[in-house]
CSV table of C-alpha atoms in Angstrom, one decimal:
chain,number,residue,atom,x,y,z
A,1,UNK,CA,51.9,11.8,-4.2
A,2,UNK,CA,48.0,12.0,-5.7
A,3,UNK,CA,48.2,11.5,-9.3
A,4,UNK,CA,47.1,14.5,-11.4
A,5,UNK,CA,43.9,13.7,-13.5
A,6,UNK,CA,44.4,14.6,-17.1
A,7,UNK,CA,42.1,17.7,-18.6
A,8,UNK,CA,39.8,14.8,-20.1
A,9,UNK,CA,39.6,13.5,-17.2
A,10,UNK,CA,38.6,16.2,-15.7
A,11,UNK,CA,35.8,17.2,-18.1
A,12,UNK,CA,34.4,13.4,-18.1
A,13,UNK,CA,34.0,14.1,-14.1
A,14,UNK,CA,32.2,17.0,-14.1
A,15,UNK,CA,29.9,15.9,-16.7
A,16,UNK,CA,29.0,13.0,-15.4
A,17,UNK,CA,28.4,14.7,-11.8
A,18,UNK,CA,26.6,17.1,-13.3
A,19,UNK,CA,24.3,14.7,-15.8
A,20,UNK,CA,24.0,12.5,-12.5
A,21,UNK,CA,22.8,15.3,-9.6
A,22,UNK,CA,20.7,16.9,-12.4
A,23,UNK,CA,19.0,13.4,-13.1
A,24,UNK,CA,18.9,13.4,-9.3
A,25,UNK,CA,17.0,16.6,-8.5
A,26,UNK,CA,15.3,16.2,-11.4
A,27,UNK,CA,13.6,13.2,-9.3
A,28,UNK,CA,13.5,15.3,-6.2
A,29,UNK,CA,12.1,18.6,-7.4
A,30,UNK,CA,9.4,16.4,-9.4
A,31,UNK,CA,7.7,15.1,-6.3
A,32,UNK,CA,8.4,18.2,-4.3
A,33,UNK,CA,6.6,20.3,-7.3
A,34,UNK,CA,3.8,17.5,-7.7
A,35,UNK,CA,3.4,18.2,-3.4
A,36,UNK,CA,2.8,21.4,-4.0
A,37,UNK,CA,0.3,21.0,-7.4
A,38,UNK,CA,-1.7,17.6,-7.0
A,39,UNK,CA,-0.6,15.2,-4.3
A,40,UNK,CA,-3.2,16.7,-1.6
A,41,UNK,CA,-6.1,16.3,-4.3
A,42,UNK,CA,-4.5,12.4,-5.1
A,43,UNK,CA,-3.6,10.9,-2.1
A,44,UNK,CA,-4.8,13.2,0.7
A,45,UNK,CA,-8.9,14.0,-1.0
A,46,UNK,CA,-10.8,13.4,2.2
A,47,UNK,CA,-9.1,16.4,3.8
A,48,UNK,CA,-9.6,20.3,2.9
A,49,UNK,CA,-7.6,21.8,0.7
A,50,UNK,CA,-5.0,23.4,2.6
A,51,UNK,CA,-4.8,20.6,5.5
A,52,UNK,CA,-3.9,18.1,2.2
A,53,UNK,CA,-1.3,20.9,0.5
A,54,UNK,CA,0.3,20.2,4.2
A,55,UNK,CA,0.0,17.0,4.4
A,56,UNK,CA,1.3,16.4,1.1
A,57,UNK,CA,4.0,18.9,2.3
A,58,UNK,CA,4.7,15.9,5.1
A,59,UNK,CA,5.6,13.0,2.7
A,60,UNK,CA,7.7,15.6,1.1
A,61,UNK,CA,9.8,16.0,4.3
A,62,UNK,CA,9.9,12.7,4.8
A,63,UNK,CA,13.0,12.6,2.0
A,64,UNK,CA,14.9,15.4,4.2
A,65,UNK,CA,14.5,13.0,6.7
A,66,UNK,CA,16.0,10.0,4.5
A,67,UNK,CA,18.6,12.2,3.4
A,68,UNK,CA,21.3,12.0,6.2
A,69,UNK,CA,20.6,8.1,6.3
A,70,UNK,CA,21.8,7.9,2.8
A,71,UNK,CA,24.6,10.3,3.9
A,72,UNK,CA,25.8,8.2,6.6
A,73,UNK,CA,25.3,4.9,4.4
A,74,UNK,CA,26.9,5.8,1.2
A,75,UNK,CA,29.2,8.0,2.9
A,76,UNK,CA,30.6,5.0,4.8
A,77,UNK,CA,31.4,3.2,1.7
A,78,UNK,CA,32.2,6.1,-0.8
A,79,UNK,CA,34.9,6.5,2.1
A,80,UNK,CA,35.6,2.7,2.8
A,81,UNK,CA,35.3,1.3,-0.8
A,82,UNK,CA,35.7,4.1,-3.2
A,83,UNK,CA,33.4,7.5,-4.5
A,84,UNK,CA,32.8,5.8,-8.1
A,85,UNK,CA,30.8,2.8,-7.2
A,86,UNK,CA,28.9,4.2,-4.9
A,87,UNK,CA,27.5,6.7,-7.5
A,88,UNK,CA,26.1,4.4,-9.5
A,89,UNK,CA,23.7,2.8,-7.0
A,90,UNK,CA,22.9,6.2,-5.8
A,91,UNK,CA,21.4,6.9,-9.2
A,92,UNK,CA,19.6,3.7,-9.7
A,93,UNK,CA,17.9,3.9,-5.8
A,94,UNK,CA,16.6,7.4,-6.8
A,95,UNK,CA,15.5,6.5,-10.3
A,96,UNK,CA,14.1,3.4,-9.4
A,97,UNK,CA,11.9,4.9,-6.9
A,98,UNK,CA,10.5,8.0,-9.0
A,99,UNK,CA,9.7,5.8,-11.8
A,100,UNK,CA,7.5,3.5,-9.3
A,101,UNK,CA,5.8,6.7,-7.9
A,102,UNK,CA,4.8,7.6,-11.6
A,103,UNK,CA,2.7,4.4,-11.6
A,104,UNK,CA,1.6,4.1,-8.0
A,105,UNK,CA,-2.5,3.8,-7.6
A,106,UNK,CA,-3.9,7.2,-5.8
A,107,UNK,CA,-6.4,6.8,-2.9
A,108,UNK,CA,-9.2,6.7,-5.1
A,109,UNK,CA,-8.1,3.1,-6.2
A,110,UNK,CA,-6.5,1.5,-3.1
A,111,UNK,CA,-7.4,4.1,-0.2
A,112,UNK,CA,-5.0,4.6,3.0
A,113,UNK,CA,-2.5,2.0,1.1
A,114,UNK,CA,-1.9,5.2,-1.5
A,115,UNK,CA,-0.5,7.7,0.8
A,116,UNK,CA,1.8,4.7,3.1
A,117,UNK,CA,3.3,3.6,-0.5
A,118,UNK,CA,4.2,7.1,-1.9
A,119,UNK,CA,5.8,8.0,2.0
A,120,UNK,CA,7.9,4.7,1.7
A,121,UNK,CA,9.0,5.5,-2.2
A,122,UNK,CA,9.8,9.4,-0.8
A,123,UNK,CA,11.8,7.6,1.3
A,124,UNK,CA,13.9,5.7,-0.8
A,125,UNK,CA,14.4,8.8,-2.8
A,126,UNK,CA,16.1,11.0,-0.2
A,127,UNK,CA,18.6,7.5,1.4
A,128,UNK,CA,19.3,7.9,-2.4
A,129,UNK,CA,20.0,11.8,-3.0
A,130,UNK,CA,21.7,11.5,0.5
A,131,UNK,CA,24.5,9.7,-0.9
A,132,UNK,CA,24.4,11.5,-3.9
A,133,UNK,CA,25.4,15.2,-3.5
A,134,UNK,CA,28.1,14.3,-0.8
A,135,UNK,CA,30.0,11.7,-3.9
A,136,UNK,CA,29.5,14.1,-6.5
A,137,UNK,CA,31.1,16.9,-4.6
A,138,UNK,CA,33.7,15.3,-3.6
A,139,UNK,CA,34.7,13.2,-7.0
A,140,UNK,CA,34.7,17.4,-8.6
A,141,UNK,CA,36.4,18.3,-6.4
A,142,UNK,CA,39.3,15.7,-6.1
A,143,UNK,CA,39.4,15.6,-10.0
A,144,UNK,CA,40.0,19.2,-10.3
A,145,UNK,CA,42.6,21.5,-10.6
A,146,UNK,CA,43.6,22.7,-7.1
A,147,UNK,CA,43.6,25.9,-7.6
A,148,UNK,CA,39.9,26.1,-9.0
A,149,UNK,CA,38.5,23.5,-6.0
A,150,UNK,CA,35.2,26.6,-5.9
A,151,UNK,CA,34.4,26.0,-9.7
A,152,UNK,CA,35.0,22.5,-10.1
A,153,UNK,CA,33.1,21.8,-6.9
A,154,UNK,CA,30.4,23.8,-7.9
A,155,UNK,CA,29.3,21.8,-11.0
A,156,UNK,CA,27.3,19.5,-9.4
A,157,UNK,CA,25.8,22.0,-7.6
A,158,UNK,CA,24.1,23.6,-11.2
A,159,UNK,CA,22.7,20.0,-11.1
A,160,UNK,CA,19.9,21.1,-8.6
A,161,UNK,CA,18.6,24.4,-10.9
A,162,UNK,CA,19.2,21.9,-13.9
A,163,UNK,CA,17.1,19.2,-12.3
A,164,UNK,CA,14.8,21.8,-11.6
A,165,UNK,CA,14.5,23.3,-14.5
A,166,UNK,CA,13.8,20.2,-16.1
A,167,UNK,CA,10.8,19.4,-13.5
A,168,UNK,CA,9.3,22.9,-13.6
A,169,UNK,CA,9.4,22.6,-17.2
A,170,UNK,CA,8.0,19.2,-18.1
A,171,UNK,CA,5.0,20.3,-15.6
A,172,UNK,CA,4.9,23.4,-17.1
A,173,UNK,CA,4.5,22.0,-20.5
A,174,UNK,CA,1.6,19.4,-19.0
A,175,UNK,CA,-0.3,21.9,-17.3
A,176,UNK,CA,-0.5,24.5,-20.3
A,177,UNK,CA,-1.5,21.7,-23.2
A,178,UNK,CA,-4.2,19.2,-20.5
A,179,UNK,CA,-7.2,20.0,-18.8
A,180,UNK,CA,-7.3,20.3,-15.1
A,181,UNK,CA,-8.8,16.9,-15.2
A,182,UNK,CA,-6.5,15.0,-17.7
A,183,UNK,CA,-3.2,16.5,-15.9
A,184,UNK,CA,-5.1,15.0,-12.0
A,185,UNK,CA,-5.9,11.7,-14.1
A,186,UNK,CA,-3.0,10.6,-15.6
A,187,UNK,CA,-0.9,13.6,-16.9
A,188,UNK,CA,1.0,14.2,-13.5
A,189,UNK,CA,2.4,10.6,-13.7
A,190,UNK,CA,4.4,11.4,-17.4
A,191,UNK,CA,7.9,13.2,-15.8
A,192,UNK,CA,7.9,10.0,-13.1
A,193,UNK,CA,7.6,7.8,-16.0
A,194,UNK,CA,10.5,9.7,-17.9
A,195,UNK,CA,12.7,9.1,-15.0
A,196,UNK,CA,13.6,5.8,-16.1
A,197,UNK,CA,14.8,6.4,-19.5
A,198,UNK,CA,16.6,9.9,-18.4
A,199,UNK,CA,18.7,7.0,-15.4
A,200,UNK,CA,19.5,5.4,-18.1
A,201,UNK,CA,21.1,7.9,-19.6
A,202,UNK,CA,22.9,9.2,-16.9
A,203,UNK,CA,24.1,5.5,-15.7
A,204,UNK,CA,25.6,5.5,-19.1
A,205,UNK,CA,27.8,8.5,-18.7
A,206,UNK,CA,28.5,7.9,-14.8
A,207,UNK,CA,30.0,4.2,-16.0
A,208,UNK,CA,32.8,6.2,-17.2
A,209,UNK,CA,34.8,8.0,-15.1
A,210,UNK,CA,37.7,6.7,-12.9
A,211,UNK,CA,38.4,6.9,-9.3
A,212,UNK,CA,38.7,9.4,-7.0
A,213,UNK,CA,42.7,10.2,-7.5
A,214,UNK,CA,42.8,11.5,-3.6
A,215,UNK,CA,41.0,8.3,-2.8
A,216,UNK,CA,43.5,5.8,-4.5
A,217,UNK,CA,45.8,7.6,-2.4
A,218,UNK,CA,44.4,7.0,0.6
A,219,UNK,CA,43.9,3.3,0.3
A,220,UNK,CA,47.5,2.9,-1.5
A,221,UNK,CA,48.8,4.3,2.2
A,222,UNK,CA,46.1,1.8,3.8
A,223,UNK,CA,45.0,4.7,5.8
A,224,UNK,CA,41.5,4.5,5.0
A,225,UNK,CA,38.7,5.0,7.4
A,226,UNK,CA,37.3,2.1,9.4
A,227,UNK,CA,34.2,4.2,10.8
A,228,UNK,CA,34.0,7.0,9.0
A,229,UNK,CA,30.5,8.2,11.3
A,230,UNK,CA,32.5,7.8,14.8
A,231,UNK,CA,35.5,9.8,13.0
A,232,UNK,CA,33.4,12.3,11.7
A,233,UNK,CA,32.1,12.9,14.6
A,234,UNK,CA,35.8,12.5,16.4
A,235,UNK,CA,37.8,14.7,14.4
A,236,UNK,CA,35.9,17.3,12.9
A,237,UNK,CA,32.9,18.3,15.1
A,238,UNK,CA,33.6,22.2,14.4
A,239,UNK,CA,33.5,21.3,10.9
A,240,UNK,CA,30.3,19.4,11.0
A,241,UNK,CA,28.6,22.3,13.1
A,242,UNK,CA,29.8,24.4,10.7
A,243,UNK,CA,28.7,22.9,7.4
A,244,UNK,CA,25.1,22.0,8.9
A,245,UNK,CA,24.7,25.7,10.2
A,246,UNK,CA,25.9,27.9,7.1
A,247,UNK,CA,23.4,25.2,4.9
A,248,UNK,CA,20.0,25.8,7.1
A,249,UNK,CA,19.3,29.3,5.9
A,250,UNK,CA,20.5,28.9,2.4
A,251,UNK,CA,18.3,25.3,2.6
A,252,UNK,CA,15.7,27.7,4.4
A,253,UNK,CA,15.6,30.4,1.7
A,254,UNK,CA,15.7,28.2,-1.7
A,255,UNK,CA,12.9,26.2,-0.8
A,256,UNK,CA,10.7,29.6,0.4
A,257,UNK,CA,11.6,31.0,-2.8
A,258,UNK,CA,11.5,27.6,-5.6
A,259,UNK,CA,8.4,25.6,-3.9
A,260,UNK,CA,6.3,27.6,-1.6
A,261,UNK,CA,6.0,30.2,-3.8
A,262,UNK,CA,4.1,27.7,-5.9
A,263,UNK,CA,1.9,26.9,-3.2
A,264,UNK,CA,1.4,30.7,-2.6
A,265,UNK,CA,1.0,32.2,-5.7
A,266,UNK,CA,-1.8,29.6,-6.7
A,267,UNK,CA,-3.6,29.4,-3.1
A,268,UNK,CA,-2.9,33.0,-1.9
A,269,UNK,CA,-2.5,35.3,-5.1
A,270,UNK,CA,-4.9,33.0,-6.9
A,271,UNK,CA,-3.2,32.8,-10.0
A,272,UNK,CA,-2.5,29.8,-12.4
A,273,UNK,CA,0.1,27.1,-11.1
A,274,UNK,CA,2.0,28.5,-14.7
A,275,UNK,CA,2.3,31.6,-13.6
A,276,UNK,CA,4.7,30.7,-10.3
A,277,UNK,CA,6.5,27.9,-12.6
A,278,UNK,CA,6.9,30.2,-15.3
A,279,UNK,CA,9.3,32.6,-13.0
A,280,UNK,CA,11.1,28.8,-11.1
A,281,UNK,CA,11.9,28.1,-14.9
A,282,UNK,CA,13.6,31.2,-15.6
A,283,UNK,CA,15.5,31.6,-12.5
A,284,UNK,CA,16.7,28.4,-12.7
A,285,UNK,CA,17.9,28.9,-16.3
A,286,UNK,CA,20.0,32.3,-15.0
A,287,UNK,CA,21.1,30.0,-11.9
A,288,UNK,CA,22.6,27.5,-14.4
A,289,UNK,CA,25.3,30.3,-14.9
A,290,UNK,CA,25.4,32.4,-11.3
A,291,UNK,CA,25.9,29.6,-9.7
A,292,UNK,CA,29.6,28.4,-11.3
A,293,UNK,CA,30.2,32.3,-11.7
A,294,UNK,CA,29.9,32.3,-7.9
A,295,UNK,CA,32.2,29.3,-7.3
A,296,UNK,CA,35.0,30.4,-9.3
A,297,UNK,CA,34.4,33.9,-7.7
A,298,UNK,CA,35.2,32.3,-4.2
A,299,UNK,CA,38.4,30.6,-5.9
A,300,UNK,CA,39.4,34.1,-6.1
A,301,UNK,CA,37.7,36.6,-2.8
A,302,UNK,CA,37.4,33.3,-0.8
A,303,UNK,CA,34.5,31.2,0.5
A,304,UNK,CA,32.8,33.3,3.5
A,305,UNK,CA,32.5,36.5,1.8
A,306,UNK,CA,30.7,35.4,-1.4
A,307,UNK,CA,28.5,33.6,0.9
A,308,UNK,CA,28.0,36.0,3.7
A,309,UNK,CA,27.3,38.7,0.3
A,310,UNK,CA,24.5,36.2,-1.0
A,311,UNK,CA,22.7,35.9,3.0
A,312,UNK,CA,22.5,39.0,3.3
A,313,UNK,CA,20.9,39.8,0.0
A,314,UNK,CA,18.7,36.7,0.4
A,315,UNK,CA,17.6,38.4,3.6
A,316,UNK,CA,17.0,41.7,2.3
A,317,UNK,CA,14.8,40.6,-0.5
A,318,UNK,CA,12.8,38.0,1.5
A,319,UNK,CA,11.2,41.1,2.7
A,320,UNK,CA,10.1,42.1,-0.7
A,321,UNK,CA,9.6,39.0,-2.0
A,322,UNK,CA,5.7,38.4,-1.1
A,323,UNK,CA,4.7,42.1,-1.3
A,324,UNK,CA,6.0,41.5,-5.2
A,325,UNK,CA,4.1,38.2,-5.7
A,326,UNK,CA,0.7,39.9,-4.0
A,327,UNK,CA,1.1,42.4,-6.8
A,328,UNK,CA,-0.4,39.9,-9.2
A,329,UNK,CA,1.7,40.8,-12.4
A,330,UNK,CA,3.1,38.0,-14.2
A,331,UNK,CA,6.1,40.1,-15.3
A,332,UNK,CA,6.9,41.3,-11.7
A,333,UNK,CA,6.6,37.5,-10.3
A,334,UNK,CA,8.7,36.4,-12.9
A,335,UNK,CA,11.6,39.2,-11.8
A,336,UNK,CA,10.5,38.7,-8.4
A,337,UNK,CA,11.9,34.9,-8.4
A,338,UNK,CA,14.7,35.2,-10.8
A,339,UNK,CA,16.3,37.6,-8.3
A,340,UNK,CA,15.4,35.7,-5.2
A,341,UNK,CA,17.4,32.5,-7.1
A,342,UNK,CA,20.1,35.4,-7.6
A,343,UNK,CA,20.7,35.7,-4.4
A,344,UNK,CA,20.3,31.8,-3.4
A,345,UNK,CA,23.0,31.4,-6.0
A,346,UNK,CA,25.6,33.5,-4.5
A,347,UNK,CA,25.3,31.2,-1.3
A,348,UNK,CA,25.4,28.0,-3.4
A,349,UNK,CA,28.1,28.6,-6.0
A,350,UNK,CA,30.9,28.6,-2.8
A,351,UNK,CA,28.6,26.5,-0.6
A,352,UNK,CA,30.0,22.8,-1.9
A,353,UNK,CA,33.8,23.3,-1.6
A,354,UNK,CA,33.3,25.5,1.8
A,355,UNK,CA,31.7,22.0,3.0
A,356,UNK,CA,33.8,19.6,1.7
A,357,UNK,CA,36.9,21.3,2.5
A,358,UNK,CA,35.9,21.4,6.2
A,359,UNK,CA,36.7,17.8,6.0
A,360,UNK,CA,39.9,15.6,5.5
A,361,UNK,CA,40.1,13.5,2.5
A,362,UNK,CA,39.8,9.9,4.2
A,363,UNK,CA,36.6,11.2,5.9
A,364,UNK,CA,35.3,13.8,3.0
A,365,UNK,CA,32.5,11.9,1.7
A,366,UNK,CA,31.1,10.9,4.7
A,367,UNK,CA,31.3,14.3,6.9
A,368,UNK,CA,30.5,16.5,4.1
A,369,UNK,CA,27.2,14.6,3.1
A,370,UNK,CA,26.3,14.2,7.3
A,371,UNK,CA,26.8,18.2,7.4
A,372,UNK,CA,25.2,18.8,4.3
A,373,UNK,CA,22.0,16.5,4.6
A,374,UNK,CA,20.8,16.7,8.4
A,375,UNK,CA,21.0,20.7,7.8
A,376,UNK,CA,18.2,19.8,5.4
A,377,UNK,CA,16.1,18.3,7.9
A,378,UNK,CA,15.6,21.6,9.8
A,379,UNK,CA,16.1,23.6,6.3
A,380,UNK,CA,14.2,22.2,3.1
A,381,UNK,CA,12.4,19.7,5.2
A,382,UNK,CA,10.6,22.3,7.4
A,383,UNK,CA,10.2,25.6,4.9
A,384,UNK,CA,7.3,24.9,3.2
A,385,UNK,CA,5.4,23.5,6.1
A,386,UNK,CA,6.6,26.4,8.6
A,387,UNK,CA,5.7,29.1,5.9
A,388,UNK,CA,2.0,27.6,5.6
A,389,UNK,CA,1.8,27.8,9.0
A,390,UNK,CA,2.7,31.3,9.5
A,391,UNK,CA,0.5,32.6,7.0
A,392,UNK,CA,-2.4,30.3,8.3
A,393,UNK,CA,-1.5,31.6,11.9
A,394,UNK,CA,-1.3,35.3,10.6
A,395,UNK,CA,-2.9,35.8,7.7
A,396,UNK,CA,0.4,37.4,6.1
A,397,UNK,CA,3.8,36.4,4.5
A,398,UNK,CA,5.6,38.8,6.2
A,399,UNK,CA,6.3,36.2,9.3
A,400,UNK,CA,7.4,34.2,6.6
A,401,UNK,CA,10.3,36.9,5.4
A,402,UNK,CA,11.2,36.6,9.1
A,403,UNK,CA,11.4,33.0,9.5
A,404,UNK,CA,13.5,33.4,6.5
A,405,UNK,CA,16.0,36.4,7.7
A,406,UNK,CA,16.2,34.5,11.1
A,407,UNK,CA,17.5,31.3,9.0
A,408,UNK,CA,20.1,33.4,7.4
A,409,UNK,CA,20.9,34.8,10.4
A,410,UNK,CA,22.2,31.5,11.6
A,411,UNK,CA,24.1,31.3,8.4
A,412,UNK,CA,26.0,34.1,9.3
A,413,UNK,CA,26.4,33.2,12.7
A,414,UNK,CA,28.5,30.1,11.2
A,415,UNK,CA,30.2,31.7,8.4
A,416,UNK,CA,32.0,34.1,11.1
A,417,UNK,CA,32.9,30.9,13.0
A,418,UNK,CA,34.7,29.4,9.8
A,419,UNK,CA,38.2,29.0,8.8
A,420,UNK,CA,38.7,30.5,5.3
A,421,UNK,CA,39.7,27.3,3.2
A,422,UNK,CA,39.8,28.6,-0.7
A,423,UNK,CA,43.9,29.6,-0.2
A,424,UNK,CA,44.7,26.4,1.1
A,425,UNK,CA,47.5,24.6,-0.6
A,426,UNK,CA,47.4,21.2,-2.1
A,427,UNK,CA,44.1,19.9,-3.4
A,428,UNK,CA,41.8,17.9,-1.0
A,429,UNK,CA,41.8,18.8,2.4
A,430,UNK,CA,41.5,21.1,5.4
A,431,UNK,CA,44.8,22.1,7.0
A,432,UNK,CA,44.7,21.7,10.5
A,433,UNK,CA,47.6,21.5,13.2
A,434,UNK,CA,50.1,18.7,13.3
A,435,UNK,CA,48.3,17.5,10.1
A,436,UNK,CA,49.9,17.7,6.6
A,437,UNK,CA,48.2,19.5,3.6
A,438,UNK,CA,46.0,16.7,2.9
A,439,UNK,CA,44.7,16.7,6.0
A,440,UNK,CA,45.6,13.1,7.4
């Protein structure tokens, strides 16, 4: 019988999954921001201006690419060893490597070197937010109260608009008090160095917490997975499809509407980079409370049709999106993103416990991390760089709102294919035939 955390137990869980993916993303959204604002000027000079943005775009992907690694590494010993451990390193990978890229020499100083080094430190970041999201998940999940599995899975998910929130707004703050040359010299490098002071913090609180109760129960029965990848792959193929499917448009949409808009409304629109992180920031704050809203909403209407609700508005609005942005008006950017994030947060709130619970317990971390990560591979990884593409290709963002629809599309596609998991009984795990309510 899994032992039933106490209420502080609970709320020591959450907190430290949410302090830890928010210190995470923080990390992640930093470079991915910096991509968009000065990393072709600083390691990528010798090219034009819109070749560098992409190329800067590249090393960016590169941590998509990382990410399922990480899944499949940390996965295999969150699911072998135990989900608390594991956490930790995760956090001091990802730390460790931002901090280093906040005092790496630009090409100016060490030439070709500069752009190899910041790839291989991009790297390190996504093997260590691949094992992150996939433990965090899962320890919210298993901690909470089975009836609530949506809204206690969905706290680490407010960790990606918090980590965001906290990048947009330390950039914001640099670029409206320096110069355009002070914040190119040595201003962009002050939220990498911050990194290692806010790890600290969050390795602090992440100490903490105890073990997965639905993992001790799986290695008091000894029935603990020997290769978690192979029985991933064995048992729950629909499930993986599934989770990697529903993820590539919502992956698809965030990152049209959270990064490239950066890129667009400074290069296309022409206005200042504040302007475009002025409406991230304030979405991001409103997503910090639509998105748990959302997950407790799918505790009670169920998983597919908050999330099928939040495609399709995601969908609609991609086609007003740009026509917004083009408009010029602060105020109407502003709006223009905060609802875009409205939308992405409908899809997110359910999207963590509709992975996990695709999944049995002895194989969670590891298949809900492998569905969740290489979906961002052909998500996140590739949205920026398509939607500069398209608009280079066609001179207009409207191929871009299609690129976006057509993601969504896919979304749907798998949400109709999906088994509706937010009545199941028990806490952690899928219900399938022959297989009790845990799922083993």
């Amino acid at each position: 019988m899994t032992a039933v955390p106490s209420q502080s137990s609970r709320r020591r869980v959450i907190i430290a999954s949410l302090v830890g993916t928010s210190l995470e993303w923080y990390d992640f959204f930093l470079y991915a921001s910096a991509a968009a604002l000065v990393f072709g000027k600083l390691f990528f000079p010798s090219f034009e201006p819109v070749t560098g943005t992409l190329l800067a775009f590249t090393t960016y992907a590169v941590g998509f690419v990382a990410r399922p690694l990480g899944g499949i590494i940390f996965g295999h010993f969150g699911d072998r060893v135990g989900r608390k451990g594991v956490l930790v390193v995760t956090l001091l990978l990802m730390g460790g490597a931002t901090f280093l890229i906040g005092v790496l020499p630009t090409y100016a100083t060490i030439g070709a070197a500069a752009p190899i080094l910041l790839v291989t430190l991009r790297f390190v970041q996504g093997l260590g937010l691949g094992g992150e999201w996939g433990g965090a998940v899962v320890m919210s999940l298993e901690h909470g109260d089975p009836q609530r599995r949506g809204l206690s899975a969905s706290w680490p998910q407010v960790g990606v608009p918090a980590g965001n929130l906290l990048a947009s707004g330390v950039l914001w703050v640099l670029s409206a008090t320096l110069s355009e040359s002070s914040f190119l010299s040595w201003g962009w490098r002050l939220p990498f160095l911050l990194s290692g002071v806010l790890v600290l913090v969050g390795l602090w609180i992440r100490v903490a917490v105890t073990e997965s109760p639905a993992f001790a129960e799986v290695a008091a029965q000894g029935v603990k997975a020997k290769l978690p990848l192979l029985e991933v792959l064995r048992e729950h193929p629909r499930g993986l499809l599934v989770a990697m499917a529903a993820r590539i448009g919502t992956d698809v949409a965030f990152y049209t509407f959270s990064l490239y808009v950066l890129t667009y409304v400074t290069g296309t629109v022409g206005l200042p980079r504040t302007v475009a992180l002025t409406g991230v920031l304030v979405a991001s704050g409103l997503q910090l409370l639509l998105i748990p809203f959302f997950g407790g909403l799918s505790d009670r209407v169920g998983r597919r049709p908050v999330y099928a609700a939040g495609a399709i508005a995601a969908a609609v609005w991609s086609f007003a999106f740009f026509p917004l942005l083009d408009t010029g008006n602060t105020l109407v950017i502003v709006l223009t993103v905060v609802v875009a994030l409205a939308t992405h947060a409908a899809m997110y709130g359910p999207q963590a416990a509709f992975v996990a619970e695709m999944f049995s317990t002895r194989l969670r971390y590891s298949g809900a991390s492998m569905g969740y990560q290489i979906a961002g591979i052909f998500g996140g990884a590739l949205a920026p760089i398509i939607a500069i593409k398209l608009v280079a290709a066609t001179g207009s963002a409207f191929a871009v709102s299609v690129y976006v629809t057509a993601a969504l599309l896919l979304t749907l596609v798998a949400l109709a294919f999906a088994p509706e998991t937010s009545g199941a009984p028990s806490a952690p795990g899928v219900i399938r035939p022959g297989l009790s309510p845990t799922g083993r």
